[in-house]
CSV table of C-alpha atoms and ligand atoms in Angstrom, one decimal:
chain,number,residue,atom,x,y,z
A,1,UNK,CA,-27.9,-7.9,-6.7
A,2,UNK,CA,-27.0,-11.6,-6.2
A,3,UNK,CA,-26.1,-12.5,-2.6
A,4,UNK,CA,-22.5,-11.7,-1.7
A,5,UNK,CA,-20.0,-14.7,-2.1
A,6,UNK,CA,-18.5,-15.9,1.1
A,7,UNK,CA,-14.6,-16.4,0.9
A,8,UNK,CA,-12.9,-18.2,3.6
A,9,UNK,CA,-9.5,-16.6,3.6
A,10,UNK,CA,-7.2,-19.1,5.4
A,11,UNK,CA,-3.6,-18.3,6.6
A,12,UNK,CA,-1.2,-18.9,9.7
A,13,UNK,CA,2.2,-17.4,9.4
A,14,UNK,CA,3.6,-13.9,9.2
A,15,UNK,CA,4.5,-13.5,5.6
A,16,UNK,CA,0.9,-15.0,4.5
A,17,UNK,CA,-0.8,-12.0,6.7
A,18,UNK,CA,1.5,-9.5,5.3
A,19,UNK,CA,0.4,-10.7,1.5
A,20,UNK,CA,-3.2,-11.3,2.4
A,21,UNK,CA,-4.2,-8.1,4.3
A,22,UNK,CA,-4.3,-6.1,1.1
A,23,UNK,CA,-6.8,-8.7,-0.3
A,24,UNK,CA,-8.7,-9.1,2.6
A,25,UNK,CA,-9.2,-5.2,2.7
A,26,UNK,CA,-10.1,-5.3,-1.1
A,27,UNK,CA,-12.7,-8.0,-0.2
A,28,UNK,CA,-14.0,-6.2,2.6
A,29,UNK,CA,-14.7,-3.1,0.5
A,30,UNK,CA,-16.7,-5.0,-2.2
A,31,UNK,CA,-20.2,-5.6,-1.7
A,32,UNK,CA,-20.0,-8.7,-3.9
A,33,UNK,CA,-18.0,-10.5,-1.1
A,34,UNK,CA,-18.0,-11.3,2.5
A,35,UNK,CA,-14.5,-12.4,3.4
A,36,UNK,CA,-14.3,-14.7,6.7
A,37,UNK,CA,-11.0,-14.8,8.1
A,38,UNK,CA,-9.6,-18.1,9.7
A,39,UNK,CA,-6.2,-17.9,11.0
A,40,UNK,CA,-4.5,-21.3,11.9
A,41,UNK,CA,-2.0,-19.3,13.9
A,42,UNK,CA,0.5,-21.7,13.0
A,43,UNK,CA,2.8,-18.7,14.1
A,44,UNK,CA,1.4,-17.0,17.1
A,45,UNK,CA,3.4,-13.5,18.1
A,46,UNK,CA,4.7,-13.1,14.6
A,47,UNK,CA,1.1,-13.3,13.0
A,48,UNK,CA,-0.4,-11.1,15.8
A,49,UNK,CA,2.0,-8.3,15.0
A,50,UNK,CA,0.8,-8.3,11.3
A,51,UNK,CA,-3.1,-8.7,12.3
A,52,UNK,CA,-2.7,-5.6,14.8
A,53,UNK,CA,-1.0,-3.4,12.4
A,54,UNK,CA,-3.5,-4.3,9.4
A,55,UNK,CA,-6.7,-4.3,11.8
A,56,UNK,CA,-7.8,-7.7,11.3
A,57,UNK,CA,-9.8,-9.4,13.8
A,58,UNK,CA,-9.9,-13.3,12.6
A,59,UNK,CA,-13.4,-14.7,12.7
A,60,UNK,CA,-11.7,-18.1,13.5
A,61,UNK,CA,-8.4,-18.4,15.4
A,62,UNK,CA,-7.5,-22.0,15.7
A,63,UNK,CA,-4.2,-21.1,18.1
A,64,UNK,CA,-2.3,-24.1,16.6
A,65,UNK,CA,1.2,-23.2,17.1
A,66,UNK,CA,3.0,-25.4,19.4
A,67,UNK,CA,6.8,-25.1,20.6
A,68,UNK,CA,9.1,-26.6,17.9
A,69,UNK,CA,6.2,-28.0,16.0
A,70,UNK,CA,6.9,-30.9,13.6
A,71,UNK,CA,5.5,-30.9,10.0
A,72,UNK,CA,3.5,-33.9,10.4
A,73,UNK,CA,1.9,-33.0,13.7
A,74,UNK,CA,1.1,-29.4,12.6
A,75,UNK,CA,-0.3,-30.6,9.1
A,76,UNK,CA,-2.5,-33.4,11.0
A,77,UNK,CA,-3.9,-30.7,13.2
A,78,UNK,CA,-4.4,-28.1,10.5
A,79,UNK,CA,-6.2,-30.5,8.3
A,80,UNK,CA,-8.8,-31.7,11.0
A,81,UNK,CA,-9.2,-28.3,12.4
A,82,UNK,CA,-9.7,-26.1,9.2
A,83,UNK,CA,-12.0,-28.8,7.9
A,84,UNK,CA,-14.4,-28.1,10.8
A,85,UNK,CA,-14.2,-24.5,10.1
A,86,UNK,CA,-15.3,-25.1,6.7
A,87,UNK,CA,-18.1,-27.3,7.6
A,88,UNK,CA,-19.3,-24.7,9.9
A,89,UNK,CA,-19.1,-21.9,7.5
A,90,UNK,CA,-19.7,-23.6,4.3
A,91,UNK,CA,-17.8,-20.8,2.2
A,92,UNK,CA,-18.4,-20.4,-1.4
A,93,UNK,CA,-14.6,-20.5,-2.2
A,94,UNK,CA,-11.3,-20.9,-0.1
A,95,UNK,CA,-8.4,-18.5,-0.6
A,96,UNK,CA,-4.8,-19.3,0.5
A,97,UNK,CA,-1.6,-17.7,-0.1
A,98,UNK,CA,1.8,-19.1,-1.0
A,99,UNK,CA,3.1,-22.4,0.3
A,100,UNK,CA,3.0,-22.8,4.1
A,101,UNK,CA,1.7,-26.0,5.9
A,102,UNK,CA,-1.4,-23.8,6.4
A,103,UNK,CA,-2.0,-23.1,2.9
A,104,UNK,CA,-1.4,-26.6,1.9
A,105,UNK,CA,-3.8,-28.1,4.3
A,106,UNK,CA,-6.3,-25.2,3.7
A,107,UNK,CA,-6.5,-26.2,0.1
A,108,UNK,CA,-6.6,-29.9,0.7
A,109,UNK,CA,-9.2,-29.4,3.3
A,110,UNK,CA,-11.3,-27.4,0.7
A,111,UNK,CA,-10.8,-30.0,-1.9
A,112,UNK,CA,-12.0,-32.8,0.3
A,113,UNK,CA,-15.5,-30.6,0.5
A,114,UNK,CA,-15.2,-29.9,-3.1
A,115,UNK,CA,-15.0,-26.2,-2.3
A,116,UNK,CA,-13.2,-24.2,-5.1
A,117,UNK,CA,-9.7,-23.0,-4.0
A,118,UNK,CA,-8.0,-19.7,-5.1
A,119,UNK,CA,-4.3,-19.5,-4.8
A,120,UNK,CA,-2.7,-16.2,-4.2
A,121,UNK,CA,1.2,-16.3,-5.3
A,122,UNK,CA,0.7,-19.2,-7.4
A,123,UNK,CA,3.2,-21.0,-9.7
A,124,UNK,CA,6.6,-20.3,-7.7
A,125,UNK,CA,8.9,-23.1,-8.6
A,126,UNK,CA,12.7,-23.9,-7.9
A,127,UNK,CA,12.7,-27.2,-9.5
A,128,UNK,CA,14.2,-28.7,-6.4
A,129,UNK,CA,11.7,-30.6,-3.8
A,130,UNK,CA,14.3,-29.9,-1.1
A,131,UNK,CA,14.9,-26.1,-1.6
A,132,UNK,CA,12.8,-24.7,-0.1
A,133,UNK,CA,11.6,-27.7,2.1
A,134,UNK,CA,8.6,-28.4,2.2
A,135,UNK,CA,7.3,-25.3,0.4
A,136,UNK,CA,8.1,-26.5,-3.1
A,137,UNK,CA,5.9,-29.4,-2.5
A,138,UNK,CA,3.3,-27.6,-0.8
A,139,UNK,CA,2.8,-25.2,-3.5
A,140,UNK,CA,2.9,-28.2,-6.0
A,141,UNK,CA,-0.2,-29.7,-4.1
A,142,UNK,CA,-2.0,-26.3,-4.0
A,143,UNK,CA,-1.3,-25.9,-7.5
A,144,UNK,CA,-3.0,-29.2,-8.6
A,145,UNK,CA,-6.2,-28.3,-6.6
A,146,UNK,CA,-6.6,-24.7,-7.3
A,147,UNK,CA,-9.5,-23.3,-9.4
A,148,UNK,CA,-8.0,-19.7,-10.0
A,149,UNK,CA,-4.1,-19.3,-9.9
A,150,UNK,CA,-3.0,-15.7,-9.2
A,151,UNK,CA,0.6,-15.8,-10.5
A,152,UNK,CA,2.8,-12.8,-9.3
A,153,UNK,CA,4.8,-12.7,-12.7
A,154,UNK,CA,4.9,-14.1,-16.2
A,155,UNK,CA,7.7,-16.4,-15.1
A,156,UNK,CA,5.6,-17.9,-12.4
A,157,UNK,CA,2.5,-18.1,-14.8
A,158,UNK,CA,4.8,-20.1,-17.4
A,159,UNK,CA,5.7,-22.5,-14.7
A,160,UNK,CA,2.2,-23.4,-14.2
A,161,UNK,CA,1.5,-23.7,-18.1
A,162,UNK,CA,4.4,-25.9,-18.2
A,163,UNK,CA,2.5,-28.1,-15.7
A,164,UNK,CA,-0.4,-28.2,-17.8
A,165,UNK,CA,-2.7,-25.9,-15.7
A,166,UNK,CA,-5.1,-24.5,-18.4
A,167,UNK,CA,-4.3,-21.1,-19.7
A,168,UNK,CA,-7.6,-19.6,-18.6
A,169,UNK,CA,-7.1,-20.3,-15.1
A,170,UNK,CA,-3.7,-18.6,-14.6
A,171,UNK,CA,-3.8,-14.8,-14.2
A,172,UNK,CA,-0.7,-12.4,-13.5
A,173,UNK,CA,-1.6,-10.2,-11.1
A,174,UNK,CA,1.7,-9.0,-9.5
A,175,UNK,CA,2.5,-9.8,-5.9
A,176,UNK,CA,0.4,-8.5,-3.1
A,177,UNK,CA,3.4,-8.0,-0.9
A,178,UNK,CA,4.1,-4.7,-2.9
A,179,UNK,CA,0.6,-3.6,-2.1
A,180,UNK,CA,1.5,-4.3,1.6
A,181,UNK,CA,4.8,-2.4,1.3
A,182,UNK,CA,3.2,0.5,-0.4
A,183,UNK,CA,0.4,0.7,2.2
A,184,UNK,CA,3.0,0.5,5.2
A,185,UNK,CA,5.2,3.1,3.7
A,186,UNK,CA,2.3,5.5,3.3
A,187,UNK,CA,1.3,4.7,7.1
A,188,UNK,CA,4.9,5.6,8.1
A,189,UNK,CA,4.9,8.5,6.0
A,190,UNK,CA,1.6,9.8,7.9
A,191,UNK,CA,2.6,8.8,11.2
A,192,UNK,CA,6.3,8.2,11.5
A,193,UNK,CA,6.2,7.2,15.3
A,194,UNK,CA,5.0,3.8,13.9
A,195,UNK,CA,8.5,3.0,13.1
A,196,UNK,CA,10.4,4.9,15.3
A,197,UNK,CA,11.5,2.2,17.8
A,198,UNK,CA,15.0,1.5,16.1
A,199,UNK,CA,16.1,5.2,17.1
A,200,UNK,CA,18.3,3.8,19.9
A,201,UNK,CA,20.1,1.4,17.7
A,202,UNK,CA,20.1,4.0,14.9
A,203,UNK,CA,22.2,6.3,17.3
A,204,UNK,CA,24.4,3.2,18.8
A,205,UNK,CA,25.4,2.4,15.0
A,206,UNK,CA,25.5,6.1,13.9
A,207,UNK,CA,28.3,6.1,11.0
A,208,UNK,CA,28.2,2.6,10.4
A,209,UNK,CA,27.1,0.7,7.3
A,210,UNK,CA,24.1,-1.2,8.3
A,211,UNK,CA,23.5,-4.8,7.2
A,212,UNK,CA,20.0,-6.0,7.7
A,213,UNK,CA,19.8,-10.1,8.1
A,214,UNK,CA,17.0,-12.4,8.4
A,215,UNK,CA,16.9,-16.2,8.5
A,216,UNK,CA,14.7,-19.0,9.1
A,217,UNK,CA,14.6,-21.8,6.3
A,218,UNK,CA,14.0,-25.3,7.7
A,219,UNK,CA,16.5,-26.6,4.9
A,220,UNK,CA,19.4,-24.5,6.6
A,221,UNK,CA,18.8,-25.8,10.0
A,222,UNK,CA,21.8,-27.2,11.9
A,223,UNK,CA,25.1,-26.9,9.8
A,224,UNK,CA,23.6,-24.3,7.3
A,225,UNK,CA,22.6,-22.0,10.3
A,226,UNK,CA,25.9,-22.3,12.1
A,227,UNK,CA,27.7,-21.4,8.7
A,228,UNK,CA,25.5,-18.3,8.5
A,229,UNK,CA,26.1,-17.5,12.1
A,230,UNK,CA,29.9,-17.7,11.4
A,231,UNK,CA,29.7,-15.6,8.3
A,232,UNK,CA,27.9,-12.8,10.1
A,233,UNK,CA,30.5,-12.9,12.9
A,234,UNK,CA,33.2,-12.3,10.4
A,235,UNK,CA,31.3,-9.6,8.7
A,236,UNK,CA,30.7,-7.8,12.1
A,237,UNK,CA,34.3,-7.9,12.9
A,238,UNK,CA,34.8,-5.0,10.6
A,239,UNK,CA,34.8,-1.7,12.5
A,240,UNK,CA,32.8,0.2,9.6
A,241,UNK,CA,30.0,-2.4,9.8
A,242,UNK,CA,26.9,-3.0,12.0
A,243,UNK,CA,24.5,-6.0,11.9
A,244,UNK,CA,20.8,-5.4,12.7
A,245,UNK,CA,19.2,-9.1,12.8
A,246,UNK,CA,15.6,-9.5,13.9
A,247,UNK,CA,15.7,-13.3,15.0
A,248,UNK,CA,13.0,-15.5,13.9
A,249,UNK,CA,11.3,-17.0,17.1
A,250,UNK,CA,12.0,-20.7,15.7
A,251,UNK,CA,14.2,-22.2,18.3
A,252,UNK,CA,16.2,-23.8,15.8
A,253,UNK,CA,17.2,-20.4,14.7
A,254,UNK,CA,17.5,-18.5,17.8
A,255,UNK,CA,19.7,-20.9,19.8
A,256,UNK,CA,22.2,-20.9,17.3
A,257,UNK,CA,22.5,-17.2,16.6
A,258,UNK,CA,22.3,-16.3,20.4
A,259,UNK,CA,25.2,-18.6,21.0
A,260,UNK,CA,27.3,-17.4,18.0
A,261,UNK,CA,26.4,-13.7,18.1
A,262,UNK,CA,25.0,-12.7,21.5
A,263,UNK,CA,27.2,-10.0,23.1
A,264,UNK,CA,29.0,-8.8,20.0
A,265,UNK,CA,29.5,-4.9,19.7
A,266,UNK,CA,28.5,-4.7,16.2
A,267,UNK,CA,25.6,-7.1,16.1
A,268,UNK,CA,22.0,-6.5,17.3
A,269,UNK,CA,20.0,-9.5,17.7
A,270,UNK,CA,16.7,-8.2,18.2
A,271,UNK,CA,13.0,-9.6,18.3
A,272,UNK,CA,11.0,-10.0,15.2
A,273,UNK,CA,10.0,-6.4,13.9
A,274,UNK,CA,6.4,-5.4,13.4
A,275,UNK,CA,6.0,-4.7,9.5
A,276,UNK,CA,6.5,-1.0,9.9
A,277,UNK,CA,9.6,-1.5,11.7
A,278,UNK,CA,11.0,-3.9,9.2
A,279,UNK,CA,10.3,-1.5,6.6
A,280,UNK,CA,12.3,1.0,8.5
A,281,UNK,CA,15.0,-1.5,8.6
A,282,UNK,CA,14.9,-2.1,5.0
A,283,UNK,CA,15.6,1.8,4.3
A,284,UNK,CA,18.1,1.9,6.8
A,285,UNK,CA,20.4,-1.0,5.6
A,286,UNK,CA,22.9,-0.8,2.9
A,287,UNK,CA,22.6,-4.5,2.1
A,288,UNK,CA,20.2,-7.2,3.0
A,289,UNK,CA,21.5,-10.7,3.9
A,290,UNK,CA,18.5,-13.2,4.0
A,291,UNK,CA,16.9,-16.6,3.1
A,292,UNK,CA,13.5,-15.1,3.4
A,293,UNK,CA,11.1,-15.3,0.3
A,294,UNK,CA,9.4,-11.9,1.1
A,295,UNK,CA,12.5,-9.9,1.5
A,296,UNK,CA,13.5,-11.1,-1.8
A,297,UNK,CA,10.7,-9.2,-3.1
A,298,UNK,CA,10.6,-6.2,-1.0
A,299,UNK,CA,14.4,-5.4,-1.2
A,300,UNK,CA,14.6,-5.0,-5.0
A,301,UNK,CA,11.4,-2.8,-4.8
A,302,UNK,CA,13.5,-0.5,-2.6
A,303,UNK,CA,16.7,-0.7,-4.6
A,304,UNK,CA,18.4,-2.4,-1.8
A,305,UNK,CA,20.8,-5.2,-2.8
A,306,UNK,CA,20.0,-8.6,-1.5
A,307,UNK,CA,22.1,-11.6,-0.9
A,308,UNK,CA,20.2,-14.7,-0.8
A,309,UNK,CA,21.4,-17.3,1.6
A,310,UNK,CA,19.9,-20.2,-0.5
A,311,UNK,CA,21.0,-22.7,-3.3
A,312,UNK,CA,18.1,-21.8,-5.6
A,313,UNK,CA,15.4,-19.5,-5.7
A,314,UNK,CA,11.8,-19.8,-6.9
A,315,UNK,CA,12.1,-15.8,-7.5
A,316,UNK,CA,14.7,-15.6,-10.1
A,317,UNK,CA,13.1,-12.2,-11.2
A,318,UNK,CA,15.2,-10.4,-8.8
A,319,UNK,CA,18.4,-12.3,-9.8
A,320,UNK,CA,17.5,-11.3,-13.5
A,321,UNK,CA,16.9,-7.8,-12.6
A,322,UNK,CA,20.5,-7.6,-11.0
A,323,UNK,CA,19.2,-6.5,-7.4
A,324,UNK,CA,19.5,-10.2,-5.8
A,325,UNK,CA,22.3,-12.7,-5.9
A,326,UNK,CA,22.3,-16.2,-4.8
A,327,UNK,CA,25.1,-16.8,-2.3
A,328,UNK,CA,24.3,-20.2,-0.8
A,329,UNK,CA,25.0,-20.9,2.7
A,330,UNK,CA,28.8,-21.4,2.8
A,331,UNK,CA,30.6,-19.1,5.2
A,332,UNK,CA,33.4,-18.0,3.0
A,333,UNK,CA,31.0,-17.4,0.0
A,334,UNK,CA,28.6,-15.1,2.1
A,335,UNK,CA,31.6,-13.1,3.5
A,336,UNK,CA,33.4,-12.7,0.1
A,337,UNK,CA,30.0,-11.5,-1.5
A,338,UNK,CA,29.3,-9.1,1.1
A,339,UNK,CA,32.7,-7.4,1.3
A,340,UNK,CA,32.7,-7.2,-2.5
A,341,UNK,CA,29.4,-5.1,-2.1
A,342,UNK,CA,30.8,-3.2,0.8
A,343,UNK,CA,34.1,-2.3,-1.1
A,344,UNK,CA,33.5,-2.2,-4.6
A,345,UNK,CA,31.3,0.9,-5.4
A,346,UNK,CA,30.8,-0.2,-9.0
A,347,UNK,CA,29.5,-3.7,-7.9
A,348,UNK,CA,27.4,-2.0,-5.3
A,349,UNK,CA,25.9,0.3,-7.8
A,350,UNK,CA,25.0,-2.2,-10.3
A,351,UNK,CA,22.7,-4.1,-7.8
A,352,UNK,CA,21.2,-0.9,-6.1
A,353,UNK,CA,18.5,0.1,-8.6
A,354,UNK,CA,15.2,0.3,-7.6
A,355,UNK,CA,13.3,-2.5,-9.5
A,356,UNK,CA,10.1,-3.8,-9.4
A,357,UNK,CA,9.8,-7.1,-11.0
A,358,UNK,CA,7.1,-8.2,-8.5
A,359,UNK,CA,4.3,-5.9,-8.6
A,360,UNK,CA,2.9,-2.6,-9.0
A,361,UNK,CA,0.6,-2.2,-5.9
A,362,UNK,CA,-2.5,-3.1,-7.7
A,363,UNK,CA,-2.5,-6.8,-7.2
A,364,UNK,CA,-5.1,-7.1,-4.5
A,365,UNK,CA,-7.6,-5.0,-6.6
A,366,UNK,CA,-6.9,-7.2,-9.7
A,367,UNK,CA,-7.5,-10.4,-7.5
A,368,UNK,CA,-10.8,-9.3,-6.6
A,369,UNK,CA,-12.0,-8.5,-9.9
A,370,UNK,CA,-10.8,-11.7,-11.4
A,371,UNK,CA,-12.9,-13.7,-8.7
A,372,UNK,CA,-15.7,-11.2,-9.4
A,373,UNK,CA,-15.6,-12.4,-13.1
A,374,UNK,CA,-15.2,-15.9,-12.1
A,375,UNK,CA,-18.5,-15.7,-10.2
A,376,UNK,CA,-20.1,-13.8,-13.1
A,377,UNK,CA,-20.6,-10.8,-11.0
A,378,UNK,CA,-19.1,-7.9,-12.7
A,379,UNK,CA,-19.3,-4.4,-11.1
B,401,UD1,C1,6.8,-21.2,8.7
B,401,UD1,C2,6.5,-21.8,7.1
B,401,UD1,C3,7.5,-21.4,6.2
B,401,UD1,C4,7.4,-19.8,6.2
B,401,UD1,C5,7.9,-19.4,7.4
B,401,UD1,C6,7.8,-17.7,7.6
B,401,UD1,C7,5.8,-24.3,6.9
B,401,UD1,C8,6.1,-25.7,7.0
B,401,UD1,N1,6.7,-23.3,7.2
B,401,UD1,O1,8.2,-21.7,9.0
B,401,UD1,O2,6.9,-21.8,4.9
B,401,UD1,O3,8.4,-19.3,5.2
B,401,UD1,O4,6.7,-19.8,8.5
B,401,UD1,O5,8.4,-17.3,8.5
B,401,UD1,O6,4.7,-23.8,6.9
B,401,UD1,N2,7.6,-19.8,16.7
B,401,UD1,C9,7.1,-18.9,17.5
B,401,UD1,N3,6.3,-17.9,17.7
B,401,UD1,C10,5.9,-17.5,16.3
B,401,UD1,C11,6.6,-18.2,15.3
B,401,UD1,C12,7.1,-19.3,15.3
B,401,UD1,O7,7.7,-19.4,18.8
B,401,UD1,O8,5.2,-16.5,16.3
B,401,UD1,C13,8.2,-20.9,16.9
B,401,UD1,C14,7.6,-22.0,17.5
B,401,UD1,O9,8.3,-22.8,18.2
B,401,UD1,C15,7.1,-23.1,16.1
B,401,UD1,C16,8.4,-22.8,15.5
B,401,UD1,O10,8.6,-21.3,15.6
B,401,UD1,O11,7.0,-24.1,16.5
B,401,UD1,C17,8.1,-23.1,14.0
B,401,UD1,O12,7.3,-22.5,13.5
B,401,UD1,P1,6.5,-23.2,12.0
B,401,UD1,O13,5.4,-22.1,11.5
B,401,UD1,O14,6.3,-24.6,12.1
B,401,UD1,O15,7.8,-23.0,10.9
B,401,UD1,P2,8.6,-21.6,10.4
B,401,UD1,O16,10.0,-21.9,10.7
B,401,UD1,O17,8.2,-20.4,11.2
B,402,UDP,N1,9.3,-9.4,8.3
B,402,UDP,C1,8.8,-8.5,9.5
B,402,UDP,N2,9.6,-8.4,10.8
B,402,UDP,C2,10.8,-9.1,10.7
B,402,UDP,C3,11.3,-9.9,9.6
B,402,UDP,C4,10.4,-10.0,8.5
B,402,UDP,O1,7.7,-7.9,9.3
B,402,UDP,O2,11.5,-9.1,11.7
B,402,UDP,C5,8.5,-9.4,7.3
B,402,UDP,C6,9.2,-9.1,6.0
B,402,UDP,O3,9.1,-7.8,5.5
B,402,UDP,C7,8.3,-10.0,4.8
B,402,UDP,C8,8.0,-11.0,5.4
B,402,UDP,O4,8.1,-10.7,7.0
B,402,UDP,O5,7.2,-9.2,4.2
B,402,UDP,C9,8.9,-12.3,5.4
B,402,UDP,O6,8.7,-13.2,6.4
B,402,UDP,P1,9.7,-14.6,6.6
B,402,UDP,O7,11.0,-14.3,6.2
B,402,UDP,O8,9.4,-15.0,7.8
B,402,UDP,O9,9.0,-15.6,5.7
B,402,UDP,P2,9.1,-16.0,3.9
B,402,UDP,O10,8.8,-14.6,3.3
B,402,UDP,O11,10.4,-16.6,3.8
B,402,UDP,O12,8.0,-17.0,3.8
């Protein structure tokens, strides 16, 4: 057999780690490939939570997170440090996922070395370069560099074709987040103690209707975060409701949420949950309220209505399927939409259908097979 191909897998944040660990596992299991994992550690604690549960020990850890890091400072450091790893490792190909600063800088550093880049979760587009910011431009940059584009859905594949990416380079694979969610669900089934850490909160809120919340988008910092906090305060004023809110470690999120919601009886502001515990929260929640990308994909898969606190979404599949609704960041709209779901059974039931437009749990396997075809090394 020809020598195995070295794939440098580059990531740095919690969602990239969640969506790439199934691919790393599939590459590791395949003798045609040698995956080398480089984490920028653009996130630290939230990345480490995923690495631990997924059993990944990075080959390179750049430890680049700085408190309240700026986009330009982070991007400059990423480009320089990722380039050094590429020079040392000389990979055959580089793999990035999604649209973070790490993914964009990883693609650019590879391009500067003429190393082919493979893009997982390619083709997501909102059509607005400031929503989400800076991710819409990050993924367009990666899209103009990538060799293989692994689009999660037909919608994302069509967006790439509309940008004149050659059809032969675009493959619909499903989103690897569904592989990750299925994997973690199975781990919890085998070992329920992996997700038992919410038991005390479950007792405290017994009989209440749980709303799960996450928020972190940069374009919502400032007024948007304050309006979201006020909506949560009004929602939690109802006696029949409890909010469980694992708060992102970004200080621009924490300071607003702690000031507005700390100490409220019906609100649990908690530390970021590891993936099994977040899966548990998804199953406990009656409704998810979020501005997250990944949660928009996971909630529909579990039949949980999700109200998306954004103006636009690059994941229209959940909205089309009826399980997600865009509610923006205006307090009154968030509260009205959420109360409608709580009080109108028909409205709730029309959204609460398990629907899986984002994948079937086989995406990582498909990606590895497509990579093998690309290098001319079929099984
Ligand atoms: C980043 C990504 C965003 C992704 C999000 C997922 C960019 C520009 N942004 O946003 O696309 O959706 O991650 O969560 O790539 N922090 C910690 N510990 C952690 C993580 C973050 O303390 O484990 C704090 C630090 O102060 C850090 C700040 O959060 O400076 C911001 O982190 P950063 O990665 O720049 O941005 P996010 O808002 O997390
Ligand atoms: N998540 C988690 N713990 C939490 C909150 C979220 O494990 O406390 C997971 C969630 O299941 C999803 C991912 O993190 O897979 C989403 O990450 P985030 O919202 O930070 O980023 P985005 O998806 O918006 O890029």
